[in-house]
mmCIF file of C-alpha atoms in Angstrom:
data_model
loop_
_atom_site.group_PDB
_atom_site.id
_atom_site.type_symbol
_atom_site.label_atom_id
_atom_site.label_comp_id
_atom_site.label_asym_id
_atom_site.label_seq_id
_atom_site.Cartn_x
_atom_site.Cartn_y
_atom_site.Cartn_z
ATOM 1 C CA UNK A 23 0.000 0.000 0.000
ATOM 2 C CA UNK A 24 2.673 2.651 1.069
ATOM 3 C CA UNK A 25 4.553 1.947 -1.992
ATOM 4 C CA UNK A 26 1.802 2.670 -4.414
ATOM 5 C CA UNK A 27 1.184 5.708 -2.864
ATOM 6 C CA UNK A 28 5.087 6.342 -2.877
ATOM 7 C CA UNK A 29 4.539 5.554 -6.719
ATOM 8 C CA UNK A 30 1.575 7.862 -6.711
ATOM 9 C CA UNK A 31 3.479 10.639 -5.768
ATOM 10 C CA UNK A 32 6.488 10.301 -7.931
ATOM 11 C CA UNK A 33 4.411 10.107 -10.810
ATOM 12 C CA UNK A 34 2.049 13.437 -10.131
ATOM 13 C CA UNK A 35 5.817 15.008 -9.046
ATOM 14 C CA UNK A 36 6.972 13.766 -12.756
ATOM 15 C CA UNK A 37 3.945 15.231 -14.330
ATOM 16 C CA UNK A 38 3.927 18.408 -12.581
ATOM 17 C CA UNK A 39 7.318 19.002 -14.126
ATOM 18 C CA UNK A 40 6.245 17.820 -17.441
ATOM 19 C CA UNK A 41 3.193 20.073 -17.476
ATOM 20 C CA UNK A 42 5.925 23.396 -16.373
ATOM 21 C CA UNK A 43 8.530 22.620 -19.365
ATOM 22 C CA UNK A 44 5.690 21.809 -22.159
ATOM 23 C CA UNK A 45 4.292 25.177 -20.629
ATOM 24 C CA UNK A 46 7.381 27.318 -21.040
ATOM 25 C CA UNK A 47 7.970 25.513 -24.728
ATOM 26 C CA UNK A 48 4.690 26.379 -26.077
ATOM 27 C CA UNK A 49 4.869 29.962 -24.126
ATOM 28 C CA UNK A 50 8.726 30.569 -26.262
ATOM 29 C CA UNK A 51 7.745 31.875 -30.126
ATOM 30 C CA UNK A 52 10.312 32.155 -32.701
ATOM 31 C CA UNK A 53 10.044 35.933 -33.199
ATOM 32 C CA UNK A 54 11.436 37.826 -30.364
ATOM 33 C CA UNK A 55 9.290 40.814 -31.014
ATOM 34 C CA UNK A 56 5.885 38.461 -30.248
ATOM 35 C CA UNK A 57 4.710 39.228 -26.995
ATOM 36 C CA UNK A 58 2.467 36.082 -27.759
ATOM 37 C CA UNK A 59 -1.408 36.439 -26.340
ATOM 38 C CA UNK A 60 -2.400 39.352 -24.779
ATOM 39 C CA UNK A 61 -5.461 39.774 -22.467
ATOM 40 C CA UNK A 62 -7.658 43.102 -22.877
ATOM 41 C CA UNK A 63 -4.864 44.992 -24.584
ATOM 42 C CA UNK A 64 -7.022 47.683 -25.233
ATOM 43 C CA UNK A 65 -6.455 48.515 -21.334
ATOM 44 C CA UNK A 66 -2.597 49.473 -21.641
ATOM 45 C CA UNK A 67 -2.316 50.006 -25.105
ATOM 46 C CA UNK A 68 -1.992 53.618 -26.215
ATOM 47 C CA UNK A 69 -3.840 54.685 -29.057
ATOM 48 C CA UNK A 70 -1.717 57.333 -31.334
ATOM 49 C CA UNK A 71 -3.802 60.546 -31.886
ATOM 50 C CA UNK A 72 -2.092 63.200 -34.221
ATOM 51 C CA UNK A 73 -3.486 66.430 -33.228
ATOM 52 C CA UNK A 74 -3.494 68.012 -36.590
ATOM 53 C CA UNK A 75 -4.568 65.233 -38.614
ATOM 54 C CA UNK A 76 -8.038 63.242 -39.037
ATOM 55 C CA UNK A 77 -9.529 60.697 -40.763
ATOM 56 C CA UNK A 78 -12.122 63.142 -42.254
ATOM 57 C CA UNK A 79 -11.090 66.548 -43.840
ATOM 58 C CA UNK A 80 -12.147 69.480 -42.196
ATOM 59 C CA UNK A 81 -14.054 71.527 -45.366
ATOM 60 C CA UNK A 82 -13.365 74.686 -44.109
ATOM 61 C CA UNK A 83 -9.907 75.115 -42.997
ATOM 62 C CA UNK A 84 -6.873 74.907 -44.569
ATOM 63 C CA UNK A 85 -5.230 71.448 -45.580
ATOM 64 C CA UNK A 86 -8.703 69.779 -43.856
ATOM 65 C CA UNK A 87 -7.456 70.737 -40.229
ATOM 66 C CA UNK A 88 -9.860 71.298 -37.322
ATOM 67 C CA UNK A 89 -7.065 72.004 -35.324
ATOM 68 C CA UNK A 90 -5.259 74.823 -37.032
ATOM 69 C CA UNK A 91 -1.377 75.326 -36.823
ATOM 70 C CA UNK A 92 0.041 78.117 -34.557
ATOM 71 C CA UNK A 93 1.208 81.146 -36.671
ATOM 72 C CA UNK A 94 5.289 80.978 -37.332
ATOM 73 C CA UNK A 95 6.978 82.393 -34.412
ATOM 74 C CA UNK A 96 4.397 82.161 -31.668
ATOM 75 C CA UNK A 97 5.136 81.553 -28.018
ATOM 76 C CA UNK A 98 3.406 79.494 -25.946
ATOM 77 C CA UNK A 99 1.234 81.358 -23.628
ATOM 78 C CA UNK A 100 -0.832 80.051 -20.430
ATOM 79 C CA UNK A 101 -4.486 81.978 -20.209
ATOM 80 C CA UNK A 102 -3.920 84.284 -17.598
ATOM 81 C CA UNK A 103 -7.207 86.312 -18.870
ATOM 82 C CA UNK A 104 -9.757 85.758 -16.104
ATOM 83 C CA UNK A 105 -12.901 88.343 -15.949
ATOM 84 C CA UNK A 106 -14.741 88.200 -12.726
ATOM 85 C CA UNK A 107 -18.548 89.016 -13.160
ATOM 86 C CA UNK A 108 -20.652 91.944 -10.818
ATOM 87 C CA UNK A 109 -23.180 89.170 -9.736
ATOM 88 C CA UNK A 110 -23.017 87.001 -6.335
ATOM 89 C CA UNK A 111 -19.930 84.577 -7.861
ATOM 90 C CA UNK A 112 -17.204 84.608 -9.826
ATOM 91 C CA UNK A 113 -17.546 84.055 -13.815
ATOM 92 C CA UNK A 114 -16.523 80.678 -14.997
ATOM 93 C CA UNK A 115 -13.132 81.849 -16.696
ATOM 94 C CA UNK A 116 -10.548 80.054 -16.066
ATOM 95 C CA UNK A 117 -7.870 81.374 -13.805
ATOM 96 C CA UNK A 118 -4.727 80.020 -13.860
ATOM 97 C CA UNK A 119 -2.397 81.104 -10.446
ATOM 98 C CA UNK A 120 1.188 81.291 -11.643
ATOM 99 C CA UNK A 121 2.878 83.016 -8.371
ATOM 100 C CA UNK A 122 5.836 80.630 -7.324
ATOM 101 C CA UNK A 123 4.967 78.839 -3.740
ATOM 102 C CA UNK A 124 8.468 80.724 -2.414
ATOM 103 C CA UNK A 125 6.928 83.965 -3.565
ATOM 104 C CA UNK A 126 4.484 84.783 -0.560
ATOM 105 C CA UNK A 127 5.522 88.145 -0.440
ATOM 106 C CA UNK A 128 4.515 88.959 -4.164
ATOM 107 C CA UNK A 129 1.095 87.194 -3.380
ATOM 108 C CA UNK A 130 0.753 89.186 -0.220
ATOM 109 C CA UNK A 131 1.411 92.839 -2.526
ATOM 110 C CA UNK A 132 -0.285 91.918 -5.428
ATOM 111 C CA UNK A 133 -3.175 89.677 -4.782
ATOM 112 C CA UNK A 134 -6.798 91.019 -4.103
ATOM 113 C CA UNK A 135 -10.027 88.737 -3.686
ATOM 114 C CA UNK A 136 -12.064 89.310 -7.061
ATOM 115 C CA UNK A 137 -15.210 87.394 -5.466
ATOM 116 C CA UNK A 138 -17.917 89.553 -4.652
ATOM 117 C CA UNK A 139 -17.885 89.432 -0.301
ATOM 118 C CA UNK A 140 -21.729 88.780 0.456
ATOM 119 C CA UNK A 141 -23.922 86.383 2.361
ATOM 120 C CA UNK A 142 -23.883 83.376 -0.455
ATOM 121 C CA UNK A 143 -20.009 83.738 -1.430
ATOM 122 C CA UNK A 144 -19.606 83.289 2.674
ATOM 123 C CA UNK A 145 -21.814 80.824 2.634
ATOM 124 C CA UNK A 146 -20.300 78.738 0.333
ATOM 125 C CA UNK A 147 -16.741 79.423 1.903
ATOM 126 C CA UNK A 148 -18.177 77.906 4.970
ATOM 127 C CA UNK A 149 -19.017 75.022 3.155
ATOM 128 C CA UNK A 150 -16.189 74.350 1.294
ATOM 129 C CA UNK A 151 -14.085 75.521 4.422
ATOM 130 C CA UNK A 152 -16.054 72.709 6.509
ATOM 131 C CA UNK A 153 -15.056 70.260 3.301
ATOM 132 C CA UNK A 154 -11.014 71.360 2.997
ATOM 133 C CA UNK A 155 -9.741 72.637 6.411
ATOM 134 C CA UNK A 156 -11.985 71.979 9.105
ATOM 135 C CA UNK A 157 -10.504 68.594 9.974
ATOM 136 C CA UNK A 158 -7.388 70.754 10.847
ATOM 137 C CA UNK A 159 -8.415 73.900 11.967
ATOM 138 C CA UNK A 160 -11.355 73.643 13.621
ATOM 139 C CA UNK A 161 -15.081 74.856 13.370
ATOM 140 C CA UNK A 162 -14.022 78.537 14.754
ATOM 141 C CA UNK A 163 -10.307 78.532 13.139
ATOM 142 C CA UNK A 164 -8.947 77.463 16.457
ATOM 143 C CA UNK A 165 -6.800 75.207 15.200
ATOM 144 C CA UNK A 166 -8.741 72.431 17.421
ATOM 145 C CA UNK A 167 -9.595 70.058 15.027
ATOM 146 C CA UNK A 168 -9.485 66.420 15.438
ATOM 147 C CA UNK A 169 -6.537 66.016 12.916
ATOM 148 C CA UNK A 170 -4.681 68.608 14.727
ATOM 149 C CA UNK A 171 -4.926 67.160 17.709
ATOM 150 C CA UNK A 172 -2.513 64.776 16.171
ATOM 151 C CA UNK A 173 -0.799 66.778 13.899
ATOM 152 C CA UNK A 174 0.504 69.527 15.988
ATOM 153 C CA UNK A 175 1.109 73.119 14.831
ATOM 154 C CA UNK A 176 -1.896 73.748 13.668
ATOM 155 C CA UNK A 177 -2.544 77.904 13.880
ATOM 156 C CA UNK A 178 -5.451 79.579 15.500
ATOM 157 C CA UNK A 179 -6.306 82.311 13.033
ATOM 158 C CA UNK A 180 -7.119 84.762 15.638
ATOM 159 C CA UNK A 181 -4.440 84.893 17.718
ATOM 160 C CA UNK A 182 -1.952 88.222 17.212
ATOM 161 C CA UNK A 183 0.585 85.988 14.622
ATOM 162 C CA UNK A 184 -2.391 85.241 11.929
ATOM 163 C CA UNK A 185 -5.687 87.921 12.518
ATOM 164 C CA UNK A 186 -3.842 90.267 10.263
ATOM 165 C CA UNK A 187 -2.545 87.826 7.170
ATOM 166 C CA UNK A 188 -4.109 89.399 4.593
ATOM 167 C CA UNK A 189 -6.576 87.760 1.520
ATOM 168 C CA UNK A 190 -3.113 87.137 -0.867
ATOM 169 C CA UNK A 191 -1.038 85.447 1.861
ATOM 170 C CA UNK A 192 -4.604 83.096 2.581
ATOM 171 C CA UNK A 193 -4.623 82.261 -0.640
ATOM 172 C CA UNK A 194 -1.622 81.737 -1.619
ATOM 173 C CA UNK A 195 -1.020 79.493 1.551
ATOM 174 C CA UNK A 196 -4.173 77.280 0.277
ATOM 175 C CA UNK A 197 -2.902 76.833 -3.151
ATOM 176 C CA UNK A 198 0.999 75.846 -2.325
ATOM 177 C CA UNK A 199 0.860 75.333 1.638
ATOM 178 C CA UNK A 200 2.981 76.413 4.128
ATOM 179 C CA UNK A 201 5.350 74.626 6.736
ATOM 180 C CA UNK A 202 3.108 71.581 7.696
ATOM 181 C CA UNK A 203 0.196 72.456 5.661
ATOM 182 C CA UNK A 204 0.374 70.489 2.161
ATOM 183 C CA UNK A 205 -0.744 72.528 -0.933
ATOM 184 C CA UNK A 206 -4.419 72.275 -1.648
ATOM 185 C CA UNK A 207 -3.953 73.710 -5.314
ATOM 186 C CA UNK A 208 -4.865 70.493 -6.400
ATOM 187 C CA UNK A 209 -7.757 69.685 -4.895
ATOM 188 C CA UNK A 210 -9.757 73.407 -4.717
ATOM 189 C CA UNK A 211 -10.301 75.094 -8.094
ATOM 190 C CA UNK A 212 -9.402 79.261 -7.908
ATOM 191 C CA UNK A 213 -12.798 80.007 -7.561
ATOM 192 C CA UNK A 214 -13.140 78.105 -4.793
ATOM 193 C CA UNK A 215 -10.275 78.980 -2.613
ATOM 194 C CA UNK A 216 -11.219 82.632 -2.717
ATOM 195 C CA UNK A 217 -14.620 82.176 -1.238
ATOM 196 C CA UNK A 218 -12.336 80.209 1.265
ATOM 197 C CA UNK A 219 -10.617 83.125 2.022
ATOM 198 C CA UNK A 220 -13.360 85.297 2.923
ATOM 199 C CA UNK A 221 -14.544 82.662 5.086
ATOM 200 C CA UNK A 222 -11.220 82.248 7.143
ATOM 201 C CA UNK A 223 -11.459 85.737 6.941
ATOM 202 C CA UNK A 224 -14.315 86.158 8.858
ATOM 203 C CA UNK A 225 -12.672 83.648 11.577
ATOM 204 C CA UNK A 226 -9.343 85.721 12.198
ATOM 205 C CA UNK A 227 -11.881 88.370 13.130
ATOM 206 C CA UNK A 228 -13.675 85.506 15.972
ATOM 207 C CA UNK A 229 -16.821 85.827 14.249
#
């Protein structure tokens, strides 16, 4: 009995190593540029787009482009041209913030809130503030919140260092960070970050 399972064994063990080298021979191809069978390639594959050309000619532009080439000599310029409107929020122009993160002091000079201050622009600071920074610095700005009780050095905005920063140094502090605060540029559009402002604003005041 104990040697047919003895025998047993051997013969799955020889068969196990049969089944691994018939594997790896039907897995080798002649062509060393054959990555053989592929499963969903469509996944991880990139699909080349030329930007200027298209299976379909454009009828109205030159050489059947939709996309049109740049004029000889032009220099690539980021949209700095944002237009805020006179209503309760800001116009949906995009505004692109190009002050370096070790350039506080130019923020600080040059920056002014372009969002209308009123009750719905606070309102929706407070909301966004409770969304972003609460978890930090509190519901007041105290810098009590239940993160910072773990991550000390967490300001209170109205204490004698921070009630004066002004709307630039806020906002600039939101988009890159500052010390132990990690940039929120990312994750909070312009827009967004101003009405932010005003809110933390209002808390460096204690209201």
């Amino acid at each position: 009995m104990e040697f047919e399972k003895m025998k047993f064994k051997n013969l799955y063990k020889y068969l196990l190593v049969a089944g691994v080298i018939l594997t790896a021979a039907a897995g080798c191809t002649r062509d060393p540029n054959d990555p053989g069978k592929e499963y969903a390639p469509n996944m991880y594959l990139p699909v080349g787009y030329e930007p200027y050309k298209q299976e379909k000619a454009n009828p109205i532009n030159p050489m059947g482009l939709t996309m049109r080439l740049p004029v000889a000599g032009t220099v690539a310029r980021r949209n700095y041209q944002t237009s805020f409107g006179q209503a309760d929020s800001a116009s949906t122009d995009l505004m692109v913030y190009n002050i370096p993160a070790d350039s506080i002091a130019i923020a600080e000079r040059d920056l002014k809130n372009p969002i209308p201050l009123n009750e719905n622009t606070l309102a929706e600071g407070k909301v966004l503030y409770e969304r972003y920074c609460q978890h930090c610095h509190g519901a007041t700005g105290a810098g009590d919140g239940k993160v910072a009780a773990m991550y000390k050095g967490v300001p209170n905005y109205a204490s004698d260092a921070y009630k004066n920063l002004n709307e630039g140094h806020i906002f600039h502090v939101i988009t890159h960070g500052k010390a132990r605060m990690w940039p929120h540029g990312s994750q909070i559009n312009p827009e967004e970050r101003w009405k932010i402002v005003h809110y933390v604003q209002k808390l460096q005041k204690g209201a």
